Every structure is written in structure tokens, then in C-alpha cells.
Backbone as a chain_set.jsonl record, in Angstrom:
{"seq": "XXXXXXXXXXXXXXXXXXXXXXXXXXXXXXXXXXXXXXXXXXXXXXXXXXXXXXXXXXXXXXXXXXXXXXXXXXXXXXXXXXXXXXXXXXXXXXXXXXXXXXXXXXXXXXXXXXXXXXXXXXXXXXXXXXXXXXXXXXXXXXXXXXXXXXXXXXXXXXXXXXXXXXXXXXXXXX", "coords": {"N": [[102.007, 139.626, 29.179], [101.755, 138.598, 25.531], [100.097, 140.772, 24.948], [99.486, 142.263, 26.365], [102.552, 143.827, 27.38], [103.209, 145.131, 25.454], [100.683, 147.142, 25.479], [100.824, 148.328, 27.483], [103.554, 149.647, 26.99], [103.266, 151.497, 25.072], [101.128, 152.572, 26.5], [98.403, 152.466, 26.451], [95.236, 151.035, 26.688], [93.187, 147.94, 27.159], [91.256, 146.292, 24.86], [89.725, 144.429, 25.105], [87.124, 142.726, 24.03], [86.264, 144.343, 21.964], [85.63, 145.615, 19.09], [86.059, 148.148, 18.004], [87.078, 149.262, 20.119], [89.958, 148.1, 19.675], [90.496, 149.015, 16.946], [91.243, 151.811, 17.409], [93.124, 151.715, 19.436], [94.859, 150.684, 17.612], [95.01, 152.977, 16.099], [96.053, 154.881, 17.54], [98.138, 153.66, 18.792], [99.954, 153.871, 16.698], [100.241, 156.658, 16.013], [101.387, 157.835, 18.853], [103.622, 155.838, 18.683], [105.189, 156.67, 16.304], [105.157, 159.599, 16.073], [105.686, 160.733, 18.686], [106.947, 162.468, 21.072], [107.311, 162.597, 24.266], [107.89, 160.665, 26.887], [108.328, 157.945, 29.116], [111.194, 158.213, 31.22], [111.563, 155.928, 33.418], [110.14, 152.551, 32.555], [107.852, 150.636, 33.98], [107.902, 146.895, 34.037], [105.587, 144.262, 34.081], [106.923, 141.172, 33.8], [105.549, 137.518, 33.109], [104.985, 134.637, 33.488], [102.822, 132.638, 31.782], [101.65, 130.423, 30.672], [104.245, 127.737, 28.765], [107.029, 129.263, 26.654], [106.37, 131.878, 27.337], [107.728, 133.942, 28.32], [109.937, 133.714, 26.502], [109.404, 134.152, 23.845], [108.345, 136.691, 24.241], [110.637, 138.436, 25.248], [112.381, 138.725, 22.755], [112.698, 140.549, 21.222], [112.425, 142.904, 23.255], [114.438, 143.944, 24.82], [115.766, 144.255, 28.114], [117.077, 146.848, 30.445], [117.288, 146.788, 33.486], [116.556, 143.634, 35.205], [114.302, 142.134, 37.312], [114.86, 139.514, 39.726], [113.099, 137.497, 41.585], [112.457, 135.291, 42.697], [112.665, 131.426, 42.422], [110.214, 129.54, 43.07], [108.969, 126.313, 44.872], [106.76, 125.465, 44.489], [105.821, 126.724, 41.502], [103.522, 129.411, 40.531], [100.965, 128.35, 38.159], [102.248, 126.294, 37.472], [101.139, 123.989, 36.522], [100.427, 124.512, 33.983], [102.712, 123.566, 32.649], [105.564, 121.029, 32.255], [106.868, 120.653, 34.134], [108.259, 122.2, 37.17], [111.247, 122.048, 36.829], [110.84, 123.63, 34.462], [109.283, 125.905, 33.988], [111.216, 127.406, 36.208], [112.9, 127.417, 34.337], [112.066, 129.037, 32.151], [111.77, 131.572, 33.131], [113.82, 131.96, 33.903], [115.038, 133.284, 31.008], [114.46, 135.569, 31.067], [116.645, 136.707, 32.343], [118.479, 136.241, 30.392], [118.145, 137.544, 28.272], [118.82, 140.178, 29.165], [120.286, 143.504, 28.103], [123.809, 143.792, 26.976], [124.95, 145.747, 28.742], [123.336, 145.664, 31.087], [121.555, 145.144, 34.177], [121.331, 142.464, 36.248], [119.315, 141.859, 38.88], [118.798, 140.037, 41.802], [117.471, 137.716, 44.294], [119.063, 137.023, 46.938], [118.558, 135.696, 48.93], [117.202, 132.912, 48.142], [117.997, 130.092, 46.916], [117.523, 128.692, 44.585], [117.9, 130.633, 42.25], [119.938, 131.338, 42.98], [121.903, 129.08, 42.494], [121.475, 129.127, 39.777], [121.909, 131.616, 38.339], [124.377, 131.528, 38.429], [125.173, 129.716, 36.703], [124.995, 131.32, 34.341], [125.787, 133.93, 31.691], [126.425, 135.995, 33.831], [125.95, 139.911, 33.608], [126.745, 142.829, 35.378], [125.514, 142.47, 38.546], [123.429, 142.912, 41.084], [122.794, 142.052, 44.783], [120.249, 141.224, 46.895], [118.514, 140.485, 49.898], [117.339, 139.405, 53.139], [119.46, 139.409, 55.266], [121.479, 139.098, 53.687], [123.905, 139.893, 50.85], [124.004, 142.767, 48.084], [121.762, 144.364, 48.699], [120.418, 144.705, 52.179], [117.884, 143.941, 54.529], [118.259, 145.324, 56.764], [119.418, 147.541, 55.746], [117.547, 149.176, 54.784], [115.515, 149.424, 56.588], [113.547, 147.724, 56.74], [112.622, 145.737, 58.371], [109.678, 145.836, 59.583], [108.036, 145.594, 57.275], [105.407, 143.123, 55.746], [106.092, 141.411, 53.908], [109.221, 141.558, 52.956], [110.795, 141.771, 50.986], [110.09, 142.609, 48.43], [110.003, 145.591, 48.874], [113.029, 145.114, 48.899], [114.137, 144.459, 46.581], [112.981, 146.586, 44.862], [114.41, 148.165, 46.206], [117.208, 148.115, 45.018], [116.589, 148.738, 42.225], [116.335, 151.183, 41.886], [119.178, 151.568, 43.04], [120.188, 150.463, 40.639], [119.971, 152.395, 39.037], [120.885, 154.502, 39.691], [120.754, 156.276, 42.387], [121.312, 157.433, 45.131], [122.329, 155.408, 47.764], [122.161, 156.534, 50.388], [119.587, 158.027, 49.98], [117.778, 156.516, 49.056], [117.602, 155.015, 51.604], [116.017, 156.974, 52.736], [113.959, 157.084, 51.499], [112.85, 154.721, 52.869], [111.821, 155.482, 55.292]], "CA": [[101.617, 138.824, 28.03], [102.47, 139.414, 24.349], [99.268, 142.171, 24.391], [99.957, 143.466, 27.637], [103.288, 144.569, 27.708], [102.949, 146.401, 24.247], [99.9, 147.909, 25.477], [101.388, 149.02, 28.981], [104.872, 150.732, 26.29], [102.593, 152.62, 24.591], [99.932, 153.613, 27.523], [96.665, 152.063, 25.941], [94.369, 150.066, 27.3], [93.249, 146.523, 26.982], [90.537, 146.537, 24.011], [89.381, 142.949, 25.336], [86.15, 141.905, 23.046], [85.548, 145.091, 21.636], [86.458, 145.304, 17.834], [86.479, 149.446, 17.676], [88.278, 150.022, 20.991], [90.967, 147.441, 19.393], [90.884, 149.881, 15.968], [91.456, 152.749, 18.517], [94.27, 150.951, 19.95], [95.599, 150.662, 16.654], [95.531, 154.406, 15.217], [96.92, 155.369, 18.557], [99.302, 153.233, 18.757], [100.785, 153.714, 15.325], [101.078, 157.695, 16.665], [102.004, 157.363, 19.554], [105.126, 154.966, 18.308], [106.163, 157.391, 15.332], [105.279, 160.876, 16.414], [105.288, 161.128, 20.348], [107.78, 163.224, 21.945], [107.551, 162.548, 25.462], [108.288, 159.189, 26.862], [108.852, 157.841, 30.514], [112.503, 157.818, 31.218], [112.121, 154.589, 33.227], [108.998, 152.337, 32.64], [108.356, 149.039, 35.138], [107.038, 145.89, 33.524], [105.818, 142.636, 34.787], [106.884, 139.977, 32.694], [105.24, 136.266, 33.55], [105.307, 133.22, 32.471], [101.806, 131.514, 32.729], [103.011, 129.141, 29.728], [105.523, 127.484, 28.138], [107.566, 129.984, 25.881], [105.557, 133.274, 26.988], [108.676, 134.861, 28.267], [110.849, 133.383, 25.629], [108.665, 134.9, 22.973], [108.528, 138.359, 24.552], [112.816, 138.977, 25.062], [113.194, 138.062, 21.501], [111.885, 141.961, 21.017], [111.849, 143.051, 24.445], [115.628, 144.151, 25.804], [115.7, 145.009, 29.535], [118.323, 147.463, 31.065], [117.353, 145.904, 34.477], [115.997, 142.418, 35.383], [114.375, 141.232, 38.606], [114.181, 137.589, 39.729], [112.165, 137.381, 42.933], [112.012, 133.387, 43.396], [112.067, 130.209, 41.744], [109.567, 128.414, 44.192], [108.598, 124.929, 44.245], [105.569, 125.052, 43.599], [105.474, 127.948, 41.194], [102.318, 130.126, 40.232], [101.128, 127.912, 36.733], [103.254, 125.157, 37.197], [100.181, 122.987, 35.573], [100.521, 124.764, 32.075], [104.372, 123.359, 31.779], [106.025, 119.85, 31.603], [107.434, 120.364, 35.576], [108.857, 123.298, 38.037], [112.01, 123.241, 36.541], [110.465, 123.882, 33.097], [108.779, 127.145, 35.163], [112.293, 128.233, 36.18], [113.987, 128.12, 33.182], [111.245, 130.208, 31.283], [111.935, 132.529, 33.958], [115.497, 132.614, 33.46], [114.741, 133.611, 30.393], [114.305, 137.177, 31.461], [118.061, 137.504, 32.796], [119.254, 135.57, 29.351], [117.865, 139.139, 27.872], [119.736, 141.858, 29.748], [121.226, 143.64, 27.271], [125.032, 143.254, 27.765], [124.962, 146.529, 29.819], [122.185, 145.498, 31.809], [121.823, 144.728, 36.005], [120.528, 141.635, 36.835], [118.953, 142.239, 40.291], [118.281, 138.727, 41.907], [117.569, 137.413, 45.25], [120.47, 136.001, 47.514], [117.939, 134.117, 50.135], [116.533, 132.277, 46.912], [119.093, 129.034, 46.264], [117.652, 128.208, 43.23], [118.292, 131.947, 42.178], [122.014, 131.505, 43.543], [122.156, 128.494, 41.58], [120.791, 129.254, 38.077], [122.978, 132.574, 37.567], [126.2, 131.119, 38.391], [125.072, 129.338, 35.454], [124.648, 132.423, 33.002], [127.284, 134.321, 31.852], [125.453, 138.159, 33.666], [127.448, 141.198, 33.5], [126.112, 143.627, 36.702], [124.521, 142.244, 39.066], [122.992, 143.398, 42.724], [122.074, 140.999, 44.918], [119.208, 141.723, 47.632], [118.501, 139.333, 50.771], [117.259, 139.762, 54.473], [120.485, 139.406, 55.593], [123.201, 138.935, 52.96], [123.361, 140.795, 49.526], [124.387, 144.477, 48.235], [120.712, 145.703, 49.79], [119.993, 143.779, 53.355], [116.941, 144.366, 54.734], [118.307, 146.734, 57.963], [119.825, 148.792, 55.185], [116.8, 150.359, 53.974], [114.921, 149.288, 57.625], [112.214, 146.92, 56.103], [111.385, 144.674, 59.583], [107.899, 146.127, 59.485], [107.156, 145.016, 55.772], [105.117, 141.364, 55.87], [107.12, 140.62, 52.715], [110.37, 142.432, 52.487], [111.39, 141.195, 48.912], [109.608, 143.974, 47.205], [110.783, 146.582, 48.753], [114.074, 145.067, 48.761], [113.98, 144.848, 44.837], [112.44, 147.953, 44.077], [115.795, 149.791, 46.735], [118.279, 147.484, 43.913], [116.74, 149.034, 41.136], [116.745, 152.622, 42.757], [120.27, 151.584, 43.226], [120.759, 150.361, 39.394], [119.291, 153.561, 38.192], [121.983, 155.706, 40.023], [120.313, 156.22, 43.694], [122.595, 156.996, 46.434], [121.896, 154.624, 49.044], [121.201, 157.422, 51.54], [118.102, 158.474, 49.65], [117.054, 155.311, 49.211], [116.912, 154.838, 52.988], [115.351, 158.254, 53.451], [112.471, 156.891, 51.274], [111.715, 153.943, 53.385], [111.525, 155.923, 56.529]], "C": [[102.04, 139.508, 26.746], [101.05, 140.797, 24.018], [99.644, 142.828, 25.557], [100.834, 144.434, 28.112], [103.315, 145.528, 26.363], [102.272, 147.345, 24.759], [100.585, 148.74, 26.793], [103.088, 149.733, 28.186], [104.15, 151.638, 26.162], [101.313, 153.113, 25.424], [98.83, 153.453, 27.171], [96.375, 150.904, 27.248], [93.65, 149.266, 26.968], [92.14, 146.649, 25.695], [89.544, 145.48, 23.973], [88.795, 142.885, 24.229], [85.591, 142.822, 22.432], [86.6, 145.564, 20.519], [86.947, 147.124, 17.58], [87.486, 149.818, 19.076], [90.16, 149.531, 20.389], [91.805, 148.81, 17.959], [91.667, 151.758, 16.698], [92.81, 152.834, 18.847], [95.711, 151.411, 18.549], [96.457, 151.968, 15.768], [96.204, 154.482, 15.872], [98.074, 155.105, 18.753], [100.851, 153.028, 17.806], [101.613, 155.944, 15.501], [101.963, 157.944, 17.297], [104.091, 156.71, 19.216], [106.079, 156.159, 17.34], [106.363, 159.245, 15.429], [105.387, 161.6, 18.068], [106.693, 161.939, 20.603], [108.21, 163.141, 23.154], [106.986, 160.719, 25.392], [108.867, 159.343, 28.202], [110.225, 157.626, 30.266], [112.405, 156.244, 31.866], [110.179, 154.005, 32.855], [109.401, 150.905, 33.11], [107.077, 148.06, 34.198], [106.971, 144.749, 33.762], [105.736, 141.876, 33.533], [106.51, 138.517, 33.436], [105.07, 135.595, 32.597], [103.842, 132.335, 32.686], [101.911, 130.34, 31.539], [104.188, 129.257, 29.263], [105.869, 128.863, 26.703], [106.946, 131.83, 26.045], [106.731, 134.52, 27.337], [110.211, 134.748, 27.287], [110.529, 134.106, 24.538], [108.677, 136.7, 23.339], [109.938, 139.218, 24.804], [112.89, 138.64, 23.714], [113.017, 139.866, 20.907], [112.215, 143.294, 22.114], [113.47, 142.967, 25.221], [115.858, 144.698, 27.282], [116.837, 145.413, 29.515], [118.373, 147.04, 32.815], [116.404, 144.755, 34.658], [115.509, 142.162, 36.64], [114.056, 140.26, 38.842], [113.711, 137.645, 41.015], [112.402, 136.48, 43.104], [112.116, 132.747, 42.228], [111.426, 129.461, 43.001], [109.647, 127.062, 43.994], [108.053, 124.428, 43.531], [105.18, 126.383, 42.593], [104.047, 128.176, 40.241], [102.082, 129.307, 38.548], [102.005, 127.091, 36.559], [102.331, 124.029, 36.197], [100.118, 122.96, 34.174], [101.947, 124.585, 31.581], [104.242, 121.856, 32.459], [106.315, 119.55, 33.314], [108.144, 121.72, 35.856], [110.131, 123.63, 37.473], [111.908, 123.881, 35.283], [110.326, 125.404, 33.189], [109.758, 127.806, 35.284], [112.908, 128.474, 35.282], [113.254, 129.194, 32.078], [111.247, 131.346, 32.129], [113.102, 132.857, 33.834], [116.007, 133.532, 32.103], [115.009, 135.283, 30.339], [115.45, 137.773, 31.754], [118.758, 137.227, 31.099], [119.141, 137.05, 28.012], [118.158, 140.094, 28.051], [120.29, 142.479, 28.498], [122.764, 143.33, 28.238], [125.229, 144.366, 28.96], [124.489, 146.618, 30.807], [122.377, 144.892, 33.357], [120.75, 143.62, 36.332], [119.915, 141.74, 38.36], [118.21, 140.831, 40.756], [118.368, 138.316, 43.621], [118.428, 136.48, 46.012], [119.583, 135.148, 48.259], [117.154, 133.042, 48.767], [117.916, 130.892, 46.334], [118.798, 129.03, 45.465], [118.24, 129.633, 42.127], [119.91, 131.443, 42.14], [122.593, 130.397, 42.638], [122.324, 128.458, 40.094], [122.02, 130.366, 37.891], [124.243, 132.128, 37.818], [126.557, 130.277, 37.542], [125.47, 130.381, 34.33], [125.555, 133.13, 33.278], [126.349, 135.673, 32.031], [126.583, 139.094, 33.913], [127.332, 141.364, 35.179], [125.493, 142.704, 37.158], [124.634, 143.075, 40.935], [121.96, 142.653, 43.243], [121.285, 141.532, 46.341], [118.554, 140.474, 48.911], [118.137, 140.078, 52.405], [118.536, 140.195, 54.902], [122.228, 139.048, 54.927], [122.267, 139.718, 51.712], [124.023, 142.256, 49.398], [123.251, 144.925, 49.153], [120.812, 144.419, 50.97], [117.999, 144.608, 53.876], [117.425, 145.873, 56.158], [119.247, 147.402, 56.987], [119.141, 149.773, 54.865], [115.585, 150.081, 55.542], [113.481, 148.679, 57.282], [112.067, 146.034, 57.126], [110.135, 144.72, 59.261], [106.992, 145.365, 58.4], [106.615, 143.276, 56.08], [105.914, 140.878, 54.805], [108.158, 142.062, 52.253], [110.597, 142.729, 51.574], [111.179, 142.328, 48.544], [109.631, 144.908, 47.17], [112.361, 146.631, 48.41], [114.611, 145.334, 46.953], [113.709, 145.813, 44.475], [114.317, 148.539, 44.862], [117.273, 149.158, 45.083], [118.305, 148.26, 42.927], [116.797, 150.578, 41.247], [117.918, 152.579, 42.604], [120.838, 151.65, 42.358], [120.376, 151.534, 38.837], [120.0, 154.524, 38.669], [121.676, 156.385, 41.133], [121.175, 156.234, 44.399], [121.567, 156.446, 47.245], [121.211, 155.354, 50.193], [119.907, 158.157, 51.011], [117.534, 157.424, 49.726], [116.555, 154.888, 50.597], [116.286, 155.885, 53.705], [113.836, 157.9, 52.597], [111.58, 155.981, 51.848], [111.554, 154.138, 54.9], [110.34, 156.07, 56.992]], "O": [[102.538, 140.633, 26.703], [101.081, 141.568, 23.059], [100.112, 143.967, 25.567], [100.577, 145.414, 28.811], [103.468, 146.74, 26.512], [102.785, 148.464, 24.738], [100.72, 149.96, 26.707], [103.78, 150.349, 28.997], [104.177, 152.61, 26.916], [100.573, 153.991, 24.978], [98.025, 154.312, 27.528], [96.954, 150.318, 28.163], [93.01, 149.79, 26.056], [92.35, 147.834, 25.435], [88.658, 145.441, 23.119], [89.511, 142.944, 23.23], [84.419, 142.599, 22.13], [87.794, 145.82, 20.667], [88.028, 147.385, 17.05], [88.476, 150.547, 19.008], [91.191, 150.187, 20.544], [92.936, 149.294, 17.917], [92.499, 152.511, 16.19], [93.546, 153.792, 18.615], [96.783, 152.017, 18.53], [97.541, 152.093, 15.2], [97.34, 154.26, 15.452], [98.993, 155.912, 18.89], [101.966, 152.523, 17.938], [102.736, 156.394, 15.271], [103.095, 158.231, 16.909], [105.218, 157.122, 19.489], [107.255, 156.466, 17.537], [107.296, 159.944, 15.034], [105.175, 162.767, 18.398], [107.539, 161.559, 19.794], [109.36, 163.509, 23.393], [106.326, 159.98, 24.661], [109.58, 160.27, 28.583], [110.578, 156.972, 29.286], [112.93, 155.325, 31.237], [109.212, 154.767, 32.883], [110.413, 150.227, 32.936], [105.929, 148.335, 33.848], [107.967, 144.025, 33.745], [104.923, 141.872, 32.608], [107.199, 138.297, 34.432], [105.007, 135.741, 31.376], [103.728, 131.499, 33.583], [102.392, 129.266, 31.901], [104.977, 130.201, 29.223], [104.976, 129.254, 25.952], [107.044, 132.726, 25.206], [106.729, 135.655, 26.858], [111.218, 135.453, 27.354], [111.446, 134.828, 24.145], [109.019, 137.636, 22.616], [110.148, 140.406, 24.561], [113.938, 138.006, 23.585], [113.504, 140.005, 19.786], [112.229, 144.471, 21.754], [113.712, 142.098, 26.059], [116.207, 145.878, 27.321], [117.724, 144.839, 28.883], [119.473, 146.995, 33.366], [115.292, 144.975, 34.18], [116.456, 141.872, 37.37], [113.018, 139.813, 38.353], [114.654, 138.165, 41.611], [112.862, 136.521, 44.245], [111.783, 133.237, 41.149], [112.123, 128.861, 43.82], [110.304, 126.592, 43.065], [108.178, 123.627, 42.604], [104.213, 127.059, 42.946], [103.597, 127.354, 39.443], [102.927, 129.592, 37.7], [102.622, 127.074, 35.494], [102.839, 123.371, 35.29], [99.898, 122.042, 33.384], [102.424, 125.107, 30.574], [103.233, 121.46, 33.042], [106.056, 118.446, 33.792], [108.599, 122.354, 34.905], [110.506, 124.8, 37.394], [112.797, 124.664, 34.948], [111.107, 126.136, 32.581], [109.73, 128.886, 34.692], [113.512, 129.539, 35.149], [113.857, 129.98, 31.347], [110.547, 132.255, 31.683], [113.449, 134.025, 33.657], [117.001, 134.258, 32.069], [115.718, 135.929, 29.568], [115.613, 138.984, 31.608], [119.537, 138.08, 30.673], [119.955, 137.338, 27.134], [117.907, 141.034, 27.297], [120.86, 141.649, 27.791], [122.948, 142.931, 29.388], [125.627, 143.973, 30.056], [124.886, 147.45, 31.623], [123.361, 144.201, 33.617], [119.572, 143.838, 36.615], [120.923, 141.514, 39.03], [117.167, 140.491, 40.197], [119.404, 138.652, 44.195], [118.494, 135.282, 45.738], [119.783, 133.934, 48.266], [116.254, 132.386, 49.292], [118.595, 131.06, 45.321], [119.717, 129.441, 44.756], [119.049, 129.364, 41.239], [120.719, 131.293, 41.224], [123.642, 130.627, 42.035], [123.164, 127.856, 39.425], [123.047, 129.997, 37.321], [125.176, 132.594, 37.164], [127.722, 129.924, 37.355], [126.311, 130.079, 33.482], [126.149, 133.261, 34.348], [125.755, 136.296, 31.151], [127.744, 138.967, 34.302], [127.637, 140.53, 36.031], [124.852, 141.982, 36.395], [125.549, 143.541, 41.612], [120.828, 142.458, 42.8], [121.928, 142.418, 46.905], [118.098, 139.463, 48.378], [118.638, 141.15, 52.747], [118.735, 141.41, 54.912], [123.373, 138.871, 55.344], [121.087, 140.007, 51.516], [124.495, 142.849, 50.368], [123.451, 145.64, 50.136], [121.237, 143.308, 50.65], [117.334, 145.557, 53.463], [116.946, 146.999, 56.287], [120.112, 147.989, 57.637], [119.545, 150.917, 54.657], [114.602, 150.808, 55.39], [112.43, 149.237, 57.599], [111.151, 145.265, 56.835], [109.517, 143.8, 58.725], [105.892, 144.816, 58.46], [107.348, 142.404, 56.547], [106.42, 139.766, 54.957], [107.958, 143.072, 51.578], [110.649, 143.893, 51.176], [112.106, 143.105, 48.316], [109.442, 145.567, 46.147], [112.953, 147.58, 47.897], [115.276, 146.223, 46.421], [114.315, 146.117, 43.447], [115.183, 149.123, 44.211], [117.987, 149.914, 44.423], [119.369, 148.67, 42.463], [117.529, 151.109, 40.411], [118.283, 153.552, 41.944], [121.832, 152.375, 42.324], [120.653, 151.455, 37.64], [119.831, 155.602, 38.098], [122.347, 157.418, 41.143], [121.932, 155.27, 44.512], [120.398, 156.792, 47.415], [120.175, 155.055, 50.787], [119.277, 158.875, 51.788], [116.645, 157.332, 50.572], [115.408, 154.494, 50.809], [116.024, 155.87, 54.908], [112.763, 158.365, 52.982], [110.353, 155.958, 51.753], [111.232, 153.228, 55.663], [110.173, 156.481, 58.14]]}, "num_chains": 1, "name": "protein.A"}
């Protein structure tokens, strides 16, 4: 959300209904931003869409060096707070339309609508991730076991976009 992912840059915590933790928030965060020194090299952030424009509003600020698209479903998570599903996907697309230009889209090959949409968009990099087709497969990194592959499969991509030889990568999901 537009408080969440600020607060999850700078390492605070939520301030919900409480007017001094918010002031808190605020000194800290004004440190933090101008005097800090140390800083994660990578940091992971979920971006969602539970309305219209929430990930349109947050890339306008908000440059990724990698992207992941998991799914466009059918019925996707909050489809009720938009117009229709493909309203849903394209505020999701959103998120690749942000890469910087150097940036690795990382997107799922078993996902048609996925396979569809970027062959739309003009993406630089990409690495594509799939049971059985894709740069990762699933018997590359030996994910049978997992009840939902995907998320390891995505996480070995971005391992991969981050400069990961492949043979570590499959020595971590041993």
C-alpha cells in the first residue's frame, strides 16, 4: 500500500491509530532517509493491487530493478473493488511497465495471460519460470515436493537476476 511499502524502505512499523507512534515514525523516518549509512543491498517488496490505481500510484516513485508476475487469474484476489478482471490485470501490469530500463522482468511461462500481456510491453530482460518450460523449470532447482512450486520458482529467477550461479541455487533447494 502507499503506507506500507514506505514503511517496510525505511524499517518502521505501522503506527495504525496511534497519533505519537505516527510522530515517531516521522522523526525516524526523516533520519533514517538523510543520515543512515547502512542499507540492505537487496530489499523484497510486495506490491498489490486491492484497488483501482494502487499500483499505478506507487511506480510513479517506486522503480524496481526486478519485477515478479506470479498470475493473472480469473478470478483475481479483489476483483470486486475494480470495473472487471481485466481491469485487475492491467493494474498489475503496471508493475512490469516500471522496470527501470535495466530491469528483469521475471514472469511466469505456465500463466497465458502472463505470456500474453508482455508480448505486449516493450521489457528489456526477462526470465521466464514454469513447471516445465522457462529459463528455471521446476526439476532444475528439484521443487516436486513443494505444494505450490511458483514461489520457489520465482524466488530461484531472482537469485538468478541478482547474479546466482544456477548451481548454488540448486544447492539451496536441496
Amino acid at each position: 500500500s502507499e503506507i506500507g511499502v514506505p514503511l517496510t524502505i525505511l524499517g518502521l512499523r505501522n503506527g495504525w491509530l496511534n497519533p505519537f507512534k505516527w510522530g515517531w515514525n516521522l522523526t525516524k523516518g526523516f533520519f533514517i532517509s538523510f543520515f543512515s549509512r547502512s542499507y540492505p543491498k537487496v530489499l523484497v517488496l510486495e506490491i498489490g493491487a486491492d484497488k483501482p490505481h494502487d499500483i499505478e500510484s506507487l511506480v510513479r516513485w517506486l522503480k524496481p530493478d526486478i519485477a515478479v508476475l506470479t498470475s493473472l487469474p480469473e478470478t483475481p484476489v479483489h476483483v470486486a473493488n475494480f470495473p472487471s478482471v481485466e481491469a485487475v490485470h492491467q493494474e498489475k501490469l503496471n508493475l512490469l511497465k516500471a522496470l527501470r530500463k535495466d530491469g528483469v522482468a521475471i514472469l511466469n511461462a505456465d500463466d497465458l495471460k502472463i505470456m500474453e500481456a508482455q508480448s505486449r510491453l516493450n521489457l528489456g530482460k526477462k526470465i521466464l519460470f514454469g513447471l516445465e518450460v522457462g529459463d528455471v523449470t521446476a526439476k532444475d532447482i528439484f521443487v516436486p515436493e513443494f505444494c505450490n512450486p511458483y514461489p520457489a520458482l520465482a524466488g530461484a529467477c531472482v537469485a538468478k537476476a541478482l547474479g546466482m550461479d544456477m548451481a548454488k541455487i540448486k544447492e539451496i533447494f536441496k
